[in-house]
Each structure stands twice: as C-alpha cells, then as structure tokens.
Amino acid sequence: MFSLDELEAAAAQLHAVFAPTPAYAWPLLAARTGAQLWVKHENLTPTGAFKVRGGLIHVERLARESLAPHGLISATRGNHGQSLAFAGRRYGVPVTIVVPEGNSIEKNAAMRALGARLIEHGADFDAARVEAMRLARQDGLYFAPSFHADLVRGVATWALELFRHAGPLDTLYVPIGLGSSICGAILVRDLLGLDTEIVGVQSAGAPAYALSLAAGRPVETERADTFADGLAVRIPDPAALAIIAKGAARIVTVSDDEIAAAIRAYWTDTHQLAEGAGAAPLAALLKERDAMAGRRVGMPLSGGNIDLALFRDRVLAGT
C-alpha cells in the first residue's frame, strides 16, 4: 500500500502541522497489567484522536490535485469527521459530515466548530455512510471513505513513531473500527522487518471483523451495540479484512464493562481521559494479563473524545 519512503514523507508532512505524540511507560499501568507497557498518546493530537493523521494526508492530496472542487462528504461517529474538518479548514476544502441520529453531542459540536456542515441521518454509522454516498452523487461532492490508502498511510505514522521510540515490542494491541489503524500498524511492522505480534481489539457488541476472520469471509452484523462509538461498525471493509487476516495474530473482543474499567484505569493511573475505543486495547491486555506478564507491550490510546455525560453515567457509575 506504501513504501517506507512514502511513509516517511507522510510523517514529515504531518510533523509540519503537529509534533509527534508522546509515548510513555506508565509505572502504575505496568503494575496493573504485569507487562512492560508503552502507551502512544494519540489523545493528544490536535483533534484528540489518531484519525487527524489520515485526514491531513488525504485532504491535502484532494486539494493539490483538485479532486474535490465542490467539497467533500463523509460519514462518521466523530473522530474521522473531525479529522476531515480540521484538514478541510487547513487546505480550503468544504466539508460535509453525515452522522447517525443521537450521535455524540460533543463530537458533533467539535465538527461544527472546525467548520463542517453536519447532517444527522440513520440509526448507526453504516446507515449514515449510505446516505453520505447518496448525497455525494446528488450534490457532486467527493465521497471520502473511512478506509483508503491515504488514510492508512497517514494513521500508520503513529505506529512508526512508537516502534522507533519504544524499541522492540513483543505485542501491539490496536482497536478496530473500520480498520485503518490496525492495517497501518501491520504494514509498518512489516516494512521495518519486526516480528511484533499485532492483536486487534473489538467490542463484543460489534464483532464484525472477529466473525469475519472466523468465517474466512466478510460477515456483517445486524447491530453494533457498544457505547464505544469508534468501534461501532457492522460492515467490515474487504480490503482492511484482507490485511488483518494476513497480518494480525488474533482479535480479542471486550465487553462494555471491561472497556469502562479500562477508561477508569487510564484515569487513575495516568490522569488521561480515554474514550471507549481508546481504552479498548487496555481492556484487552487486562483480559490477557497472565499471558502477557513480563512482555514488552505497546498500544495507542487512540482517542480521548468521550462525552462528559457518558463518562459520568456509564464509566463512573461502575466505580
């Protein structure tokens, strides 16, 4: 999908906008997990999530090649939309975002603040995506997918930064929404010639990729039941599935209660606030704690954009 030189060029392009995010080995998390754990703080990007890396790479190319003369449209639960809006403002591309009804109030507000036109439609992400594609055809807008080579190359830079900062890792846990982050991590590992096992993490209420790997073909689910909106995908992307099937060691599914416990652990051990998808890798490590004891483990805290009401009512309620 990209060479090491192309990945390095993407990293240089991003670093002209924001500095590499830090990676820390938190002592309290090490004690909690039993592993030598490195956390890559993607919650500290300009939009509070890793997605901005892909958005900047993709939208810059659209602007440079005049591929979206009337603007672009996409669907999101929040972080992808914020990344496109951030990049659209920087490169002068109008952005329309379709979100499902009842989407995160705070993520919606963030997208509007970044200049996006927001449309609410459908019961979930996949319904919003169908509507965004319809509006793209109707209004002559460029449809920006959630999985694309530009996006994977951009988001892969977090893994490049982590591997070079933390040194050899035995295992890397990566959350799976539509798949750009884990695919980027797999491709970076292979480009660097490392033998790190990469473990995908999904919600038990939205296990499309786990089911697809077990079946050997894409499997859609009827529902995506999780408060971790970044994981709430019903329909796997075939291209992403092919990369995951070839390069991931396994997929671990975690419950909403396990995700909530991991959010609390991040807060108490690091005073960093994680959204559900951001905390899912820690939930998976805690689930596999015995097998990972003493091993060098990495993971992204991929986003911190959790609504205050959700944090209070769903996460803190479990304390």
Short mmCIF file of C-alpha atoms in Angstrom, two decimals:
data_model
loop_
_atom_site.label_atom_id
_atom_site.label_comp_id
_atom_site.label_asym_id
_atom_site.label_seq_id
_atom_site.Cartn_x
_atom_site.Cartn_y
_atom_site.Cartn_z
CA MET A 1 0.00 0.00 0.00
CA PHE A 2 3.01 2.30 0.60
CA SER A 3 6.79 2.18 0.82
CA LEU A 4 8.90 3.22 3.79
CA ASP A 5 9.95 6.34 1.89
CA GLU A 6 6.30 7.25 1.31
CA LEU A 7 5.56 6.67 4.99
CA GLU A 8 8.49 8.87 6.00
CA ALA A 9 7.21 11.59 3.67
CA ALA A 10 3.77 11.39 5.29
CA ALA A 11 5.35 11.69 8.74
CA ALA A 12 7.31 14.76 7.67
CA GLN A 13 4.15 16.32 6.25
CA LEU A 14 2.28 15.72 9.50
CA HIS A 15 5.11 16.92 11.70
CA ALA A 16 4.91 20.28 9.94
CA VAL A 17 1.39 20.54 11.44
CA PHE A 18 1.88 18.97 14.87
CA ALA A 19 4.68 17.28 16.79
CA PRO A 20 4.90 13.51 17.25
CA THR A 21 2.67 12.44 20.10
CA PRO A 22 4.43 11.16 23.24
CA ALA A 23 4.76 7.51 24.21
CA TYR A 24 5.11 6.81 27.93
CA ALA A 25 5.78 3.74 30.04
CA TRP A 26 3.48 4.49 33.00
CA PRO A 27 4.61 2.67 36.20
CA LEU A 28 1.09 2.24 37.62
CA LEU A 29 -0.15 0.73 34.36
CA ALA A 30 2.83 -1.63 34.38
CA ALA A 31 1.91 -2.74 37.89
CA ARG A 32 -1.74 -3.16 36.91
CA THR A 33 -1.07 -5.16 33.75
CA GLY A 34 2.09 -7.03 34.67
CA ALA A 35 3.60 -6.00 31.33
CA GLN A 36 6.29 -3.54 30.27
CA LEU A 37 3.69 -1.27 28.69
CA TRP A 38 4.21 1.65 26.31
CA VAL A 39 1.19 3.90 25.66
CA LYS A 40 1.14 6.03 22.50
CA HIS A 41 -0.88 9.13 23.35
CA GLU A 42 -2.92 9.78 20.21
CA ASN A 43 -5.43 11.51 22.50
CA LEU A 44 -3.00 14.45 22.35
CA THR A 45 -3.28 15.21 18.62
CA PRO A 46 -4.96 18.50 17.59
CA THR A 47 -8.36 16.73 17.34
CA GLY A 48 -7.87 14.40 20.31
CA ALA A 49 -7.61 11.25 18.19
CA PHE A 50 -5.34 9.45 15.71
CA LYS A 51 -7.67 10.00 12.76
CA VAL A 52 -6.33 13.51 12.09
CA ARG A 53 -3.19 11.92 10.66
CA GLY A 54 -5.11 10.29 7.82
CA GLY A 55 -7.39 13.25 7.24
CA LEU A 56 -4.48 15.62 6.70
CA ILE A 57 -2.76 13.33 4.19
CA HIS A 58 -5.95 12.60 2.25
CA VAL A 59 -7.38 16.11 2.09
CA GLU A 60 -4.04 17.69 1.16
CA ARG A 61 -3.90 15.42 -1.87
CA LEU A 62 -7.51 16.16 -2.79
CA ALA A 63 -6.77 19.89 -2.66
CA ARG A 64 -3.46 19.61 -4.54
CA GLU A 65 -4.99 17.51 -7.33
CA SER A 66 -8.32 19.43 -7.41
CA LEU A 67 -10.28 16.23 -6.79
CA ALA A 68 -12.97 17.83 -4.64
CA PRO A 69 -13.83 21.11 -6.42
CA HIS A 70 -17.28 21.29 -4.80
CA GLY A 71 -16.17 19.92 -1.43
CA LEU A 72 -16.18 16.50 0.18
CA ILE A 73 -18.66 14.49 2.20
CA SER A 74 -18.19 11.57 4.57
CA ALA A 75 -19.86 9.65 7.36
CA THR A 76 -18.54 9.29 10.88
CA ARG A 77 -19.29 8.80 14.56
CA GLY A 78 -16.94 11.71 15.23
CA ASN A 79 -13.17 11.34 15.01
CA HIS A 80 -12.97 10.74 11.25
CA GLY A 81 -15.25 13.73 10.72
CA GLN A 82 -13.14 15.93 12.95
CA SER A 83 -10.03 14.91 11.05
CA LEU A 84 -11.59 15.83 7.70
CA ALA A 85 -12.96 19.12 9.04
CA PHE A 86 -9.57 20.03 10.52
CA ALA A 87 -7.82 19.22 7.25
CA GLY A 88 -10.53 20.85 5.14
CA ARG A 89 -10.12 24.11 7.01
CA ARG A 90 -6.34 23.94 6.56
CA TYR A 91 -6.44 23.19 2.82
CA GLY A 92 -9.55 25.12 1.80
CA VAL A 93 -11.88 22.18 1.07
CA PRO A 94 -15.53 22.50 2.22
CA VAL A 95 -16.55 19.50 4.35
CA THR A 96 -19.99 17.96 4.91
CA ILE A 97 -20.33 15.21 7.50
CA VAL A 98 -23.23 12.78 7.97
CA VAL A 99 -23.61 11.36 11.49
CA PRO A 100 -26.22 8.94 12.81
CA GLU A 101 -29.11 10.32 14.82
CA GLY A 102 -28.28 10.52 18.51
CA ASN A 103 -24.55 10.86 17.82
CA SER A 104 -22.18 12.29 20.42
CA ILE A 105 -23.26 15.85 21.20
CA GLU A 106 -19.71 16.94 21.94
CA LYS A 107 -18.21 15.36 18.82
CA ASN A 108 -20.94 16.99 16.74
CA ALA A 109 -20.10 20.35 18.31
CA ALA A 110 -16.40 19.82 17.63
CA MET A 111 -17.02 19.10 13.94
CA ARG A 112 -19.17 22.21 13.58
CA ALA A 113 -16.53 24.29 15.37
CA LEU A 114 -13.99 23.10 12.80
CA GLY A 115 -16.25 24.38 10.01
CA ALA A 116 -18.05 21.21 8.89
CA ARG A 117 -21.67 21.20 7.73
CA LEU A 118 -23.35 18.47 9.77
CA ILE A 119 -26.27 16.25 8.71
CA GLU A 120 -27.91 13.71 11.04
CA HIS A 121 -29.32 10.61 9.37
CA GLY A 122 -29.95 6.97 10.20
CA ALA A 123 -29.68 4.69 13.19
CA ASP A 124 -25.95 3.93 13.02
CA PHE A 125 -22.68 4.62 11.21
CA ASP A 126 -23.39 2.29 8.33
CA ALA A 127 -26.75 3.93 7.61
CA ALA A 128 -25.09 7.34 7.74
CA ARG A 129 -22.45 6.12 5.29
CA VAL A 130 -25.11 5.04 2.76
CA GLU A 131 -26.74 8.48 3.00
CA ALA A 132 -23.39 10.25 2.57
CA MET A 133 -22.74 8.27 -0.60
CA ARG A 134 -26.20 9.19 -1.91
CA LEU A 135 -25.64 12.88 -1.21
CA ALA A 136 -22.23 12.72 -2.88
CA ARG A 137 -23.86 11.55 -6.11
CA GLN A 138 -26.72 14.02 -5.80
CA ASP A 139 -24.66 17.11 -5.00
CA GLY A 140 -21.44 16.42 -6.90
CA LEU A 141 -19.34 16.04 -3.76
CA TYR A 142 -16.27 13.87 -3.34
CA PHE A 143 -17.11 10.95 -1.03
CA ALA A 144 -14.28 10.49 1.46
CA PRO A 145 -14.34 6.91 2.77
CA SER A 146 -13.26 5.83 6.23
CA PHE A 147 -10.82 3.32 4.76
CA HIS A 148 -8.49 4.50 1.98
CA ALA A 149 -4.80 4.14 1.15
CA ASP A 150 -4.16 7.81 2.01
CA LEU A 151 -5.83 7.38 5.39
CA VAL A 152 -3.92 4.21 6.20
CA ARG A 153 -0.60 5.84 5.25
CA GLY A 154 -1.37 8.83 7.42
CA VAL A 155 -2.51 6.98 10.52
CA ALA A 156 0.34 4.47 10.14
CA THR A 157 2.72 7.22 11.23
CA TRP A 158 1.70 6.75 14.87
CA ALA A 159 2.99 3.17 14.69
CA LEU A 160 6.22 4.31 13.03
CA GLU A 161 6.75 6.82 15.84
CA LEU A 162 6.01 4.22 18.52
CA PHE A 163 8.23 1.48 17.11
CA ARG A 164 11.14 3.91 16.80
CA HIS A 165 10.63 5.39 20.26
CA ALA A 166 9.84 2.32 22.36
CA GLY A 167 12.17 -0.20 20.73
CA PRO A 168 11.30 -3.86 20.16
CA LEU A 169 7.78 -4.81 21.23
CA ASP A 170 6.51 -8.33 21.72
CA THR A 171 2.85 -7.40 21.23
CA LEU A 172 0.92 -4.38 19.99
CA TYR A 173 -2.82 -4.10 20.76
CA VAL A 174 -4.80 -1.95 18.30
CA PRO A 175 -8.54 -1.15 18.31
CA ILE A 176 -10.55 -1.92 15.18
CA GLY A 177 -13.32 0.34 13.92
CA LEU A 178 -13.24 0.12 10.14
CA GLY A 179 -9.58 -0.91 10.25
CA SER A 180 -7.23 1.88 9.14
CA SER A 181 -5.20 1.93 12.36
CA ILE A 182 -4.53 -1.79 12.68
CA CYS A 183 -3.80 -2.07 8.96
CA GLY A 184 -1.33 0.79 9.23
CA ALA A 185 0.37 -0.87 12.21
CA ILE A 186 0.64 -4.20 10.37
CA LEU A 187 2.16 -2.56 7.30
CA VAL A 188 4.65 -0.53 9.36
CA ARG A 189 5.75 -3.61 11.28
CA ASP A 190 6.35 -5.45 8.02
CA LEU A 191 8.22 -2.52 6.42
CA LEU A 192 10.52 -2.33 9.44
CA GLY A 193 11.10 -6.09 9.43
CA LEU A 194 9.87 -6.58 13.00
CA ASP A 195 8.31 -9.70 14.50
CA THR A 196 5.87 -7.92 16.85
CA GLU A 197 2.54 -9.73 17.07
CA ILE A 198 -0.34 -7.37 16.40
CA VAL A 199 -3.63 -8.03 18.17
CA GLY A 200 -6.86 -6.43 17.07
CA VAL A 201 -9.46 -5.37 19.61
CA GLN A 202 -13.21 -5.17 19.01
CA SER A 203 -16.28 -4.65 21.10
CA ALA A 204 -18.14 -7.85 21.93
CA GLY A 205 -21.25 -5.96 20.78
CA ALA A 206 -19.74 -5.11 17.39
CA PRO A 207 -17.55 -8.09 16.40
CA ALA A 208 -17.80 -7.95 12.59
CA TYR A 209 -14.07 -8.44 11.99
CA ALA A 210 -13.73 -11.20 14.58
CA LEU A 211 -16.66 -13.04 12.99
CA SER A 212 -15.23 -12.44 9.52
CA LEU A 213 -11.84 -13.89 10.44
CA ALA A 214 -13.52 -16.96 11.90
CA ALA A 215 -15.66 -17.40 8.79
CA GLY A 216 -12.93 -16.61 6.28
CA ARG A 217 -15.12 -14.03 4.53
CA PRO A 218 -16.72 -10.65 5.32
CA VAL A 219 -19.56 -11.06 7.83
CA GLU A 220 -21.99 -8.22 8.53
CA THR A 221 -23.78 -7.94 11.86
CA GLU A 222 -27.32 -6.69 12.33
CA ARG A 223 -26.40 -4.40 15.20
CA ALA A 224 -23.39 -2.66 16.73
CA ASP A 225 -24.21 -2.45 20.44
CA THR A 226 -21.50 -0.61 22.35
CA PHE A 227 -21.00 2.77 23.98
CA ALA A 228 -17.52 2.81 22.35
CA ASP A 229 -18.70 4.61 19.23
CA GLY A 230 -15.34 4.31 17.47
CA LEU A 231 -15.81 0.53 17.45
CA ALA A 232 -19.48 0.55 16.41
CA VAL A 233 -19.15 -0.83 12.88
CA ARG A 234 -21.46 -3.50 11.42
CA ILE A 235 -19.94 -3.98 7.95
CA PRO A 236 -16.23 -4.81 7.57
CA ASP A 237 -14.19 -3.32 4.75
CA PRO A 238 -12.95 -6.13 2.47
CA ALA A 239 -9.56 -4.51 1.83
CA ALA A 240 -8.99 -3.97 5.53
CA LEU A 241 -10.12 -7.51 6.32
CA ALA A 242 -7.56 -8.93 3.87
CA ILE A 243 -4.70 -7.08 5.59
CA ILE A 244 -5.92 -8.02 9.07
CA ALA A 245 -6.39 -11.67 8.13
CA LYS A 246 -2.84 -11.84 6.82
CA GLY A 247 -1.08 -9.79 9.46
CA ALA A 248 -2.90 -9.90 12.80
CA ALA A 249 -2.22 -12.63 15.35
CA ARG A 250 -5.81 -12.62 16.65
CA ILE A 251 -8.73 -10.42 17.59
CA VAL A 252 -9.81 -10.01 21.19
CA THR A 253 -13.36 -8.91 21.95
CA VAL A 254 -14.09 -6.93 25.12
CA SER A 255 -17.34 -6.05 26.84
CA ASP A 256 -18.56 -2.54 27.57
CA ASP A 257 -17.95 -3.20 31.27
CA GLU A 258 -14.33 -4.14 30.51
CA ILE A 259 -13.92 -1.02 28.38
CA ALA A 260 -15.37 1.16 31.16
CA ALA A 261 -12.96 -0.39 33.65
CA ALA A 262 -10.05 0.38 31.30
CA ILE A 263 -11.16 4.02 31.00
CA ARG A 264 -11.14 4.25 34.79
CA ALA A 265 -7.70 2.60 34.89
CA TYR A 266 -6.30 5.17 32.47
CA TRP A 267 -7.72 7.97 34.59
CA THR A 268 -6.43 6.68 37.92
CA ASP A 269 -3.03 5.51 36.64
CA THR A 270 -2.19 8.30 34.16
CA HIS A 271 -4.83 11.03 34.63
CA GLN A 272 -5.50 10.74 30.89
CA LEU A 273 -9.10 10.55 29.70
CA ALA A 274 -9.78 7.85 27.10
CA GLU A 275 -12.89 7.36 25.01
CA GLY A 276 -14.24 3.84 24.66
CA ALA A 277 -12.30 2.87 21.54
CA GLY A 278 -9.19 4.48 23.01
CA ALA A 279 -9.36 2.30 26.12
CA ALA A 280 -10.29 -0.95 24.35
CA PRO A 281 -6.65 -2.10 23.87
CA LEU A 282 -6.00 -1.74 27.59
CA ALA A 283 -9.17 -3.73 28.28
CA ALA A 284 -7.83 -6.49 26.01
CA LEU A 285 -4.43 -6.51 27.70
CA LEU A 286 -6.08 -6.78 31.11
CA LYS A 287 -8.14 -9.69 29.76
CA GLU A 288 -4.92 -11.40 28.62
CA ARG A 289 -2.89 -10.28 31.62
CA ASP A 290 -1.50 -13.71 32.55
CA ALA A 291 -0.28 -14.45 29.01
CA MET A 292 1.35 -11.01 28.69
CA ALA A 293 3.14 -10.97 32.05
CA GLY A 294 6.66 -9.56 31.69
CA ARG A 295 6.34 -8.96 27.95
CA ARG A 296 7.05 -5.68 26.16
CA VAL A 297 3.65 -4.43 25.05
CA GLY A 298 2.51 -1.33 23.20
CA MET A 299 -0.85 0.24 22.42
CA PRO A 300 -2.30 3.52 21.24
CA LEU A 301 -4.62 5.49 23.45
CA SER A 302 -6.27 6.25 20.15
CA GLY A 303 -8.68 8.96 21.29
CA GLY A 304 -9.93 10.91 24.28
CA ASN A 305 -13.17 12.36 22.92
CA ILE A 306 -15.72 10.91 25.32
CA ASP A 307 -18.78 12.99 26.21
CA LEU A 308 -18.91 14.20 29.81
CA ALA A 309 -22.40 12.75 30.34
CA LEU A 310 -21.30 9.34 29.02
CA PHE A 311 -18.18 9.39 31.19
CA ARG A 312 -20.26 10.27 34.24
CA ASP A 313 -23.22 7.95 33.66
CA ARG A 314 -21.58 4.91 32.01
CA VAL A 315 -17.99 4.92 33.25
CA LEU A 316 -18.02 6.47 36.70
CA ALA A 317 -21.26 4.69 37.53
CA GLY A 318 -19.25 1.45 37.60
CA THR A 319 -16.93 2.60 40.38
#
